[in-house]
CSV table of C-alpha atoms in Angstrom, one decimal:
chain,number,residue,atom,x,y,z
A,7,UNK,CA,-17.1,-28.5,-10.2
A,8,UNK,CA,-19.5,-27.0,-7.6
A,9,UNK,CA,-23.2,-27.4,-7.6
A,10,UNK,CA,-25.6,-24.6,-7.0
A,11,UNK,CA,-26.4,-24.1,-3.4
A,12,UNK,CA,-30.1,-24.6,-3.5
A,13,UNK,CA,-32.2,-23.3,-0.7
A,14,UNK,CA,-35.8,-22.7,-1.6
A,15,UNK,CA,-36.6,-21.1,1.7
A,16,UNK,CA,-34.1,-23.1,3.7
A,17,UNK,CA,-30.9,-21.3,4.5
A,18,UNK,CA,-27.6,-22.4,5.9
A,19,UNK,CA,-27.0,-21.8,9.6
A,20,UNK,CA,-23.8,-19.9,10.3
A,21,UNK,CA,-21.7,-20.1,13.3
A,22,UNK,CA,-18.7,-18.3,12.0
A,23,UNK,CA,-15.1,-19.2,12.1
A,24,UNK,CA,-13.3,-16.1,11.3
A,25,UNK,CA,-10.6,-14.6,13.3
A,26,UNK,CA,-10.6,-13.8,17.0
A,27,UNK,CA,-8.4,-14.6,20.0
A,28,UNK,CA,-9.3,-16.9,22.7
A,29,UNK,CA,-10.0,-15.8,26.2
A,30,UNK,CA,-8.0,-18.5,27.7
A,31,UNK,CA,-4.3,-18.2,28.5
A,32,UNK,CA,-2.0,-20.2,26.2
A,33,UNK,CA,-0.9,-22.4,29.1
A,34,UNK,CA,-4.4,-23.6,29.8
A,35,UNK,CA,-5.5,-26.8,28.1
A,36,UNK,CA,-9.1,-27.8,27.2
A,37,UNK,CA,-10.7,-30.6,29.3
A,38,UNK,CA,-10.3,-34.0,27.8
A,39,UNK,CA,-13.4,-35.4,29.5
A,40,UNK,CA,-17.0,-34.6,28.5
A,41,UNK,CA,-18.5,-31.7,30.4
A,42,UNK,CA,-22.0,-32.9,29.7
A,43,UNK,CA,-24.3,-34.9,31.9
A,44,UNK,CA,-27.2,-35.3,29.4
A,45,UNK,CA,-25.8,-36.1,26.0
A,46,UNK,CA,-29.3,-36.7,24.6
A,47,UNK,CA,-30.6,-33.4,25.8
A,48,UNK,CA,-32.4,-31.4,23.0
A,49,UNK,CA,-30.0,-28.5,23.5
A,50,UNK,CA,-26.9,-30.6,23.2
A,51,UNK,CA,-28.2,-32.4,20.1
A,52,UNK,CA,-28.7,-29.0,18.4
A,53,UNK,CA,-25.4,-27.5,19.5
A,54,UNK,CA,-23.5,-30.6,18.3
A,55,UNK,CA,-25.4,-31.8,15.3
A,56,UNK,CA,-26.6,-28.5,13.8
A,57,UNK,CA,-24.0,-26.0,15.0
A,58,UNK,CA,-21.0,-28.2,14.9
A,59,UNK,CA,-19.6,-27.7,18.4
A,60,UNK,CA,-17.6,-30.4,20.0
A,61,UNK,CA,-19.6,-31.9,23.0
A,62,UNK,CA,-16.4,-32.0,25.0
A,63,UNK,CA,-16.2,-28.2,24.7
A,64,UNK,CA,-19.7,-27.6,26.1
A,65,UNK,CA,-20.4,-26.9,29.8
A,66,UNK,CA,-23.9,-26.8,31.2
A,67,UNK,CA,-24.0,-23.8,33.6
A,68,UNK,CA,-27.7,-24.0,34.4
A,69,UNK,CA,-29.3,-21.1,32.5
A,70,UNK,CA,-26.7,-21.1,29.8
A,71,UNK,CA,-24.0,-23.1,28.1
A,72,UNK,CA,-20.3,-22.1,28.1
A,73,UNK,CA,-18.7,-23.3,24.9
A,74,UNK,CA,-15.0,-23.4,24.0
A,75,UNK,CA,-14.4,-21.6,27.3
A,76,UNK,CA,-15.4,-18.1,26.1
A,77,UNK,CA,-18.7,-18.3,24.2
A,78,UNK,CA,-21.9,-18.1,26.1
A,79,UNK,CA,-25.3,-19.2,24.7
A,80,UNK,CA,-28.5,-18.7,26.7
A,81,UNK,CA,-30.9,-21.7,27.0
A,82,UNK,CA,-33.9,-19.4,26.7
A,83,UNK,CA,-32.7,-18.3,23.2
A,84,UNK,CA,-32.1,-21.9,22.2
A,85,UNK,CA,-35.7,-22.6,23.2
A,86,UNK,CA,-36.9,-19.9,20.8
A,87,UNK,CA,-34.8,-21.4,17.9
A,88,UNK,CA,-35.9,-25.0,18.7
A,89,UNK,CA,-39.6,-24.0,18.9
A,90,UNK,CA,-39.3,-22.3,15.5
A,91,UNK,CA,-37.5,-25.2,13.9
A,92,UNK,CA,-40.0,-27.7,15.2
A,93,UNK,CA,-42.7,-25.7,13.4
A,94,UNK,CA,-41.0,-24.9,10.1
A,95,UNK,CA,-38.0,-27.3,9.8
A,96,UNK,CA,-36.1,-24.4,8.4
A,97,UNK,CA,-32.6,-23.3,9.5
A,98,UNK,CA,-32.2,-19.5,9.7
A,99,UNK,CA,-28.8,-18.2,8.8
A,100,UNK,CA,-29.2,-15.2,11.1
A,101,UNK,CA,-29.7,-17.0,14.4
A,102,UNK,CA,-26.1,-16.4,15.5
A,103,UNK,CA,-25.1,-13.3,13.4
A,104,UNK,CA,-26.0,-9.7,13.8
A,105,UNK,CA,-28.5,-8.4,11.3
A,106,UNK,CA,-27.1,-6.1,8.6
A,107,UNK,CA,-29.8,-3.6,9.8
A,108,UNK,CA,-28.4,-3.6,13.3
A,109,UNK,CA,-24.7,-4.0,12.9
A,110,UNK,CA,-24.2,-0.3,12.0
A,111,UNK,CA,-25.6,1.0,15.2
A,112,UNK,CA,-24.4,-1.2,18.0
A,113,UNK,CA,-24.3,0.4,21.5
A,114,UNK,CA,-22.3,-0.7,24.4
A,115,UNK,CA,-22.1,0.1,28.2
A,116,UNK,CA,-19.1,0.0,30.5
A,117,UNK,CA,-20.4,-1.2,33.9
A,118,UNK,CA,-19.0,0.5,37.0
A,119,UNK,CA,-17.4,-2.9,37.9
A,120,UNK,CA,-15.0,-2.6,35.0
A,121,UNK,CA,-14.6,1.2,34.9
A,122,UNK,CA,-10.8,0.8,35.3
A,123,UNK,CA,-10.8,-0.8,31.8
A,124,UNK,CA,-12.9,2.0,30.2
A,125,UNK,CA,-10.1,3.3,27.9
A,126,UNK,CA,-9.1,-0.2,26.6
A,127,UNK,CA,-12.8,-1.1,26.0
A,128,UNK,CA,-13.3,2.0,24.0
A,129,UNK,CA,-10.1,1.3,22.0
A,130,UNK,CA,-11.3,-2.3,21.2
A,131,UNK,CA,-14.7,-1.0,20.1
A,132,UNK,CA,-13.1,1.6,17.9
A,133,UNK,CA,-10.8,-0.9,16.2
A,134,UNK,CA,-13.9,-2.8,14.9
A,135,UNK,CA,-15.6,0.4,13.9
A,136,UNK,CA,-12.6,1.6,11.8
A,137,UNK,CA,-12.5,-1.4,9.4
A,138,UNK,CA,-13.0,0.2,6.0
A,139,UNK,CA,-16.0,-0.9,3.8
A,140,UNK,CA,-17.4,-2.7,6.9
A,141,UNK,CA,-20.7,-1.7,8.4
A,142,UNK,CA,-19.7,-2.6,12.0
A,143,UNK,CA,-20.0,0.5,14.2
A,144,UNK,CA,-20.0,0.5,18.0
A,145,UNK,CA,-20.8,3.6,20.0
A,146,UNK,CA,-20.8,3.9,23.8
A,147,UNK,CA,-24.3,4.4,25.3
A,148,UNK,CA,-24.7,3.6,29.0
A,149,UNK,CA,-28.5,4.2,28.9
A,150,UNK,CA,-29.6,1.8,26.1
A,151,UNK,CA,-26.8,-0.7,25.3
A,152,UNK,CA,-26.8,-3.7,23.1
A,153,UNK,CA,-23.6,-5.0,24.8
A,154,UNK,CA,-22.6,-4.5,28.4
A,155,UNK,CA,-19.1,-5.1,29.8
A,156,UNK,CA,-19.1,-6.4,33.3
A,157,UNK,CA,-16.8,-8.0,35.9
A,158,UNK,CA,-17.6,-11.6,36.7
A,159,UNK,CA,-15.8,-14.5,38.3
A,160,UNK,CA,-14.9,-17.1,35.7
A,161,UNK,CA,-13.1,-20.4,35.8
A,162,UNK,CA,-9.4,-20.2,36.4
A,163,UNK,CA,-7.4,-19.4,33.3
A,164,UNK,CA,-10.4,-17.9,31.5
A,165,UNK,CA,-9.8,-14.2,31.0
A,166,UNK,CA,-13.2,-13.2,29.5
A,167,UNK,CA,-16.4,-14.7,28.1
A,168,UNK,CA,-18.8,-13.2,25.5
A,169,UNK,CA,-22.4,-13.9,24.7
A,170,UNK,CA,-23.2,-14.9,21.1
A,171,UNK,CA,-25.7,-12.9,19.0
A,172,UNK,CA,-29.4,-13.3,19.5
A,173,UNK,CA,-32.4,-12.3,17.4
A,174,UNK,CA,-30.2,-10.3,15.0
A,175,UNK,CA,-28.5,-8.3,17.8
A,176,UNK,CA,-24.9,-8.8,19.1
A,177,UNK,CA,-24.2,-10.8,22.2
A,178,UNK,CA,-25.6,-8.9,25.1
A,179,UNK,CA,-22.8,-9.3,27.7
A,180,UNK,CA,-19.0,-9.5,27.8
A,181,UNK,CA,-17.8,-10.8,31.1
A,182,UNK,CA,-14.2,-9.9,32.3
A,183,UNK,CA,-12.7,-11.6,35.3
A,184,UNK,CA,-11.0,-8.8,37.2
A,185,UNK,CA,-10.9,-11.0,40.3
A,186,UNK,CA,-8.0,-13.0,38.8
A,187,UNK,CA,-4.6,-11.4,38.7
A,188,UNK,CA,-4.5,-11.2,34.9
A,189,UNK,CA,-1.4,-8.9,34.9
A,190,UNK,CA,-2.3,-7.7,31.4
A,191,UNK,CA,-0.9,-4.5,29.9
A,192,UNK,CA,-3.1,-2.2,27.9
A,193,UNK,CA,-2.2,-3.7,24.5
A,194,UNK,CA,-3.0,-7.2,25.9
A,195,UNK,CA,-6.3,-6.0,27.2
A,196,UNK,CA,-7.2,-4.5,23.9
A,197,UNK,CA,-6.4,-7.8,22.1
A,198,UNK,CA,-8.6,-9.7,24.6
A,199,UNK,CA,-11.5,-7.3,24.2
A,200,UNK,CA,-11.3,-7.1,20.4
A,201,UNK,CA,-11.5,-10.9,20.4
A,202,UNK,CA,-14.5,-11.0,22.7
A,203,UNK,CA,-16.3,-8.4,20.6
A,204,UNK,CA,-15.7,-10.7,17.7
A,205,UNK,CA,-17.6,-13.4,19.5
A,206,UNK,CA,-20.4,-11.0,20.2
A,207,UNK,CA,-20.6,-10.3,16.5
A,208,UNK,CA,-20.8,-14.0,15.7
A,209,UNK,CA,-17.3,-15.1,15.0
A,210,UNK,CA,-15.8,-18.4,16.2
A,211,UNK,CA,-12.1,-19.2,16.7
A,212,UNK,CA,-10.0,-19.1,13.5
A,213,UNK,CA,-7.8,-21.9,14.8
A,214,UNK,CA,-10.8,-24.1,15.9
A,215,UNK,CA,-9.4,-27.2,14.4
A,216,UNK,CA,-6.0,-27.1,16.1
A,217,UNK,CA,-7.7,-26.4,19.4
A,218,UNK,CA,-9.8,-29.6,19.0
A,219,UNK,CA,-13.0,-27.6,18.6
A,220,UNK,CA,-14.2,-30.2,16.0
A,221,UNK,CA,-17.5,-29.7,14.3
A,222,UNK,CA,-19.2,-27.8,11.6
A,223,UNK,CA,-17.7,-24.3,11.7
A,224,UNK,CA,-18.2,-22.6,8.3
A,225,UNK,CA,-15.3,-21.0,6.5
A,226,UNK,CA,-16.0,-17.4,5.5
A,227,UNK,CA,-15.5,-16.9,1.7
A,228,UNK,CA,-12.3,-15.0,0.7
A,229,UNK,CA,-10.4,-16.2,3.8
A,230,UNK,CA,-8.0,-19.2,4.3
A,231,UNK,CA,-8.4,-22.2,6.5
A,232,UNK,CA,-5.8,-20.9,9.0
A,233,UNK,CA,-4.4,-17.5,9.8
A,234,UNK,CA,-1.6,-17.2,12.4
A,235,UNK,CA,-2.1,-13.5,12.7
A,236,UNK,CA,-5.8,-13.6,13.3
A,237,UNK,CA,-7.1,-11.8,16.4
A,238,UNK,CA,-9.8,-14.5,16.5
A,239,UNK,CA,-7.4,-17.4,17.2
A,240,UNK,CA,-8.2,-19.1,20.5
A,241,UNK,CA,-5.8,-19.6,23.5
A,242,UNK,CA,-4.4,-16.1,23.0
A,243,UNK,CA,-5.2,-14.3,26.3
A,244,UNK,CA,-2.0,-12.4,27.0
A,245,UNK,CA,-1.2,-11.6,23.3
A,246,UNK,CA,-0.5,-8.0,22.4
A,247,UNK,CA,-2.7,-6.0,20.0
A,248,UNK,CA,-0.9,-5.2,16.8
A,249,UNK,CA,-3.9,-4.8,14.6
A,250,UNK,CA,-6.2,-7.1,12.6
A,251,UNK,CA,-4.7,-9.4,10.0
A,252,UNK,CA,-5.7,-8.7,6.4
A,253,UNK,CA,-8.0,-11.8,6.5
A,254,UNK,CA,-9.7,-10.6,9.7
A,255,UNK,CA,-10.7,-7.4,8.0
A,256,UNK,CA,-11.7,-9.3,4.8
A,257,UNK,CA,-14.0,-11.6,6.8
A,258,UNK,CA,-15.6,-8.6,8.6
A,259,UNK,CA,-16.4,-7.0,5.2
A,260,UNK,CA,-17.8,-10.3,3.7
A,261,UNK,CA,-20.1,-10.6,6.7
A,262,UNK,CA,-21.1,-7.0,7.2
A,263,UNK,CA,-20.3,-5.0,4.0
A,264,UNK,CA,-21.2,-1.3,3.5
A,265,UNK,CA,-21.6,-1.8,-0.3
A,266,UNK,CA,-21.5,-4.6,-2.8
A,267,UNK,CA,-20.6,-4.2,-6.4
A,268,UNK,CA,-22.4,-5.8,-9.3
A,269,UNK,CA,-21.1,-9.3,-10.3
A,270,UNK,CA,-20.7,-10.5,-13.8
A,271,UNK,CA,-20.8,-13.9,-15.6
A,272,UNK,CA,-17.4,-14.8,-17.1
A,273,UNK,CA,-18.6,-18.0,-18.9
A,274,UNK,CA,-21.7,-19.9,-19.6
A,275,UNK,CA,-22.4,-23.2,-21.4
A,276,UNK,CA,-24.8,-26.2,-21.4
A,277,UNK,CA,-24.2,-30.0,-21.8
A,278,UNK,CA,-26.6,-32.8,-22.5
A,279,UNK,CA,-27.9,-34.5,-19.4
A,280,UNK,CA,-27.4,-38.2,-19.3
A,281,UNK,CA,-30.0,-38.7,-16.6
A,282,UNK,CA,-33.0,-37.1,-18.3
A,283,UNK,CA,-33.7,-37.2,-22.0
A,284,UNK,CA,-34.7,-33.8,-23.4
A,285,UNK,CA,-32.7,-31.8,-20.9
A,286,UNK,CA,-29.2,-30.2,-20.7
A,287,UNK,CA,-27.3,-29.0,-17.7
A,288,UNK,CA,-26.6,-25.3,-17.7
A,289,UNK,CA,-23.3,-24.1,-16.2
A,290,UNK,CA,-22.2,-20.6,-15.2
A,291,UNK,CA,-19.1,-19.0,-13.7
A,292,UNK,CA,-19.6,-15.7,-11.9
A,293,UNK,CA,-17.1,-13.2,-10.7
A,294,UNK,CA,-18.0,-10.7,-8.0
A,295,UNK,CA,-15.8,-7.9,-6.7
A,296,UNK,CA,-14.8,-7.8,-3.0
A,297,UNK,CA,-16.6,-8.3,-0.6
A,298,UNK,CA,-19.4,-10.4,-1.9
A,299,UNK,CA,-19.6,-13.9,-0.4
A,300,UNK,CA,-22.0,-15.6,-2.9
A,301,UNK,CA,-23.9,-14.8,-6.1
A,302,UNK,CA,-27.7,-15.0,-6.1
A,303,UNK,CA,-29.2,-16.4,-9.4
A,304,UNK,CA,-32.5,-15.6,-10.9
A,305,UNK,CA,-33.9,-17.2,-14.1
A,306,UNK,CA,-36.6,-16.5,-16.8
A,307,UNK,CA,-37.8,-19.0,-19.3
A,308,UNK,CA,-38.9,-17.8,-22.8
A,309,UNK,CA,-39.3,-14.2,-21.6
A,310,UNK,CA,-41.4,-15.0,-18.6
A,311,UNK,CA,-41.0,-13.5,-15.2
A,312,UNK,CA,-37.7,-14.0,-13.2
A,313,UNK,CA,-37.7,-16.3,-10.2
A,314,UNK,CA,-35.0,-17.0,-7.7
A,315,UNK,CA,-33.4,-20.4,-8.0
A,316,UNK,CA,-30.4,-20.5,-5.7
A,317,UNK,CA,-26.8,-19.3,-4.9
A,318,UNK,CA,-23.5,-19.8,-6.6
A,319,UNK,CA,-20.0,-19.8,-5.1
A,320,UNK,CA,-17.6,-17.2,-6.6
A,321,UNK,CA,-15.2,-17.9,-9.4
A,322,UNK,CA,-16.3,-21.5,-9.7
A,323,UNK,CA,-17.8,-23.2,-12.7
A,324,UNK,CA,-21.2,-24.1,-11.3
A,325,UNK,CA,-23.9,-26.5,-12.4
A,326,UNK,CA,-27.1,-24.4,-12.2
A,327,UNK,CA,-30.0,-26.5,-13.3
A,328,UNK,CA,-31.4,-29.0,-15.9
A,329,UNK,CA,-32.9,-26.9,-18.7
A,330,UNK,CA,-35.4,-28.3,-21.2
A,331,UNK,CA,-34.4,-28.4,-24.8
A,332,UNK,CA,-35.6,-25.8,-27.3
A,333,UNK,CA,-36.2,-23.1,-24.7
A,334,UNK,CA,-34.5,-19.9,-24.0
A,335,UNK,CA,-33.1,-19.5,-20.5
A,336,UNK,CA,-32.2,-16.0,-19.3
A,337,UNK,CA,-30.2,-15.4,-16.0
A,338,UNK,CA,-29.6,-12.4,-13.9
A,339,UNK,CA,-27.3,-12.3,-10.9
A,340,UNK,CA,-26.4,-10.2,-7.9
A,341,UNK,CA,-23.8,-10.4,-5.1
A,342,UNK,CA,-24.9,-11.2,-1.5
A,343,UNK,CA,-23.1,-11.1,1.8
A,344,UNK,CA,-22.4,-14.2,3.9
A,345,UNK,CA,-25.6,-13.9,5.9
A,346,UNK,CA,-27.6,-13.3,2.7
A,347,UNK,CA,-29.4,-10.4,4.2
A,348,UNK,CA,-27.8,-7.7,2.0
A,349,UNK,CA,-27.6,-7.7,-1.8
A,350,UNK,CA,-25.9,-5.7,-4.6
A,351,UNK,CA,-27.8,-4.4,-7.6
A,352,UNK,CA,-28.4,-7.0,-10.3
A,353,UNK,CA,-25.8,-7.5,-13.0
A,354,UNK,CA,-25.9,-4.7,-15.6
A,355,UNK,CA,-26.6,-7.3,-18.3
A,356,UNK,CA,-28.7,-10.5,-18.6
A,357,UNK,CA,-27.1,-13.8,-19.7
A,358,UNK,CA,-29.1,-15.8,-22.2
A,359,UNK,CA,-28.7,-19.3,-23.6
A,360,UNK,CA,-30.9,-21.3,-26.1
A,361,UNK,CA,-30.8,-24.9,-24.9
A,362,UNK,CA,-30.6,-27.5,-27.6
A,363,UNK,CA,-29.6,-31.1,-27.8
């Protein structure tokens, strides 16, 4: 049985693990030695202990860190996060995702240095925009872009690198190394760019475990642990674009849905608590139509006002709370996306239980 995911103002940080290809060629291996010189550095502690990156996959490049060869995180943005955490001790789930309010109007610029790739860049952006019931929408705007595609010299064997989201906006820059002889055809370029755009939207490598990218990547609900067809798999520079896998599109919808349907409670019960006399544990099981990630639970006692008490996983019998005997507990629920910044309407009915011994 799963317990309610209690937050009370503290949310779970998300560095996502869905499906995107790596920017490194399949014949290139990750370094076995640590790339760090200051393992006790405040940035490294955060990246490793809180975000779950493997320290051997982090390279200090001065003003930014290059992680897993194709993810770029700026130190100035980490300073903002660490300053906020030091004051509040709360982990914000949106630090490395795009806000639901911004993801539907993402603009991108094709710098003159990569103008020869214009058609494949636009094709890659269109592929993300065409996922059904997904709010992701990318439009070219060379005047006021959120994302800029540029040419940049990268380490040998790395085809491209993307910034991660910051402050609710997508990663600001995607770097393509045209100085190397990549010898990619158009379908291979599109695959590469779809992958990098995935990083700019907050996705990590689907196959992070097999790549040795150990740590705390979070599995997106409704998707499996592995997916051989995912465009977000790493070490796939040179693969040809044949479309998103079904789980790629499912993950995109769970993170950035257009709409969420109302959930419902399929079962509810209570059992005497053995730890506190006079209390019983209340259990609920909730079902939510695609693409909700979690269920948000609100509760009223004896007809009083409703208050938020936490999140439930889907389709799982969940221990909600210890309820005091001889009181009526009423629950209402609604579906939420993975980032918990978009909700469905509340369930069409309330779920009431009188708690007795």
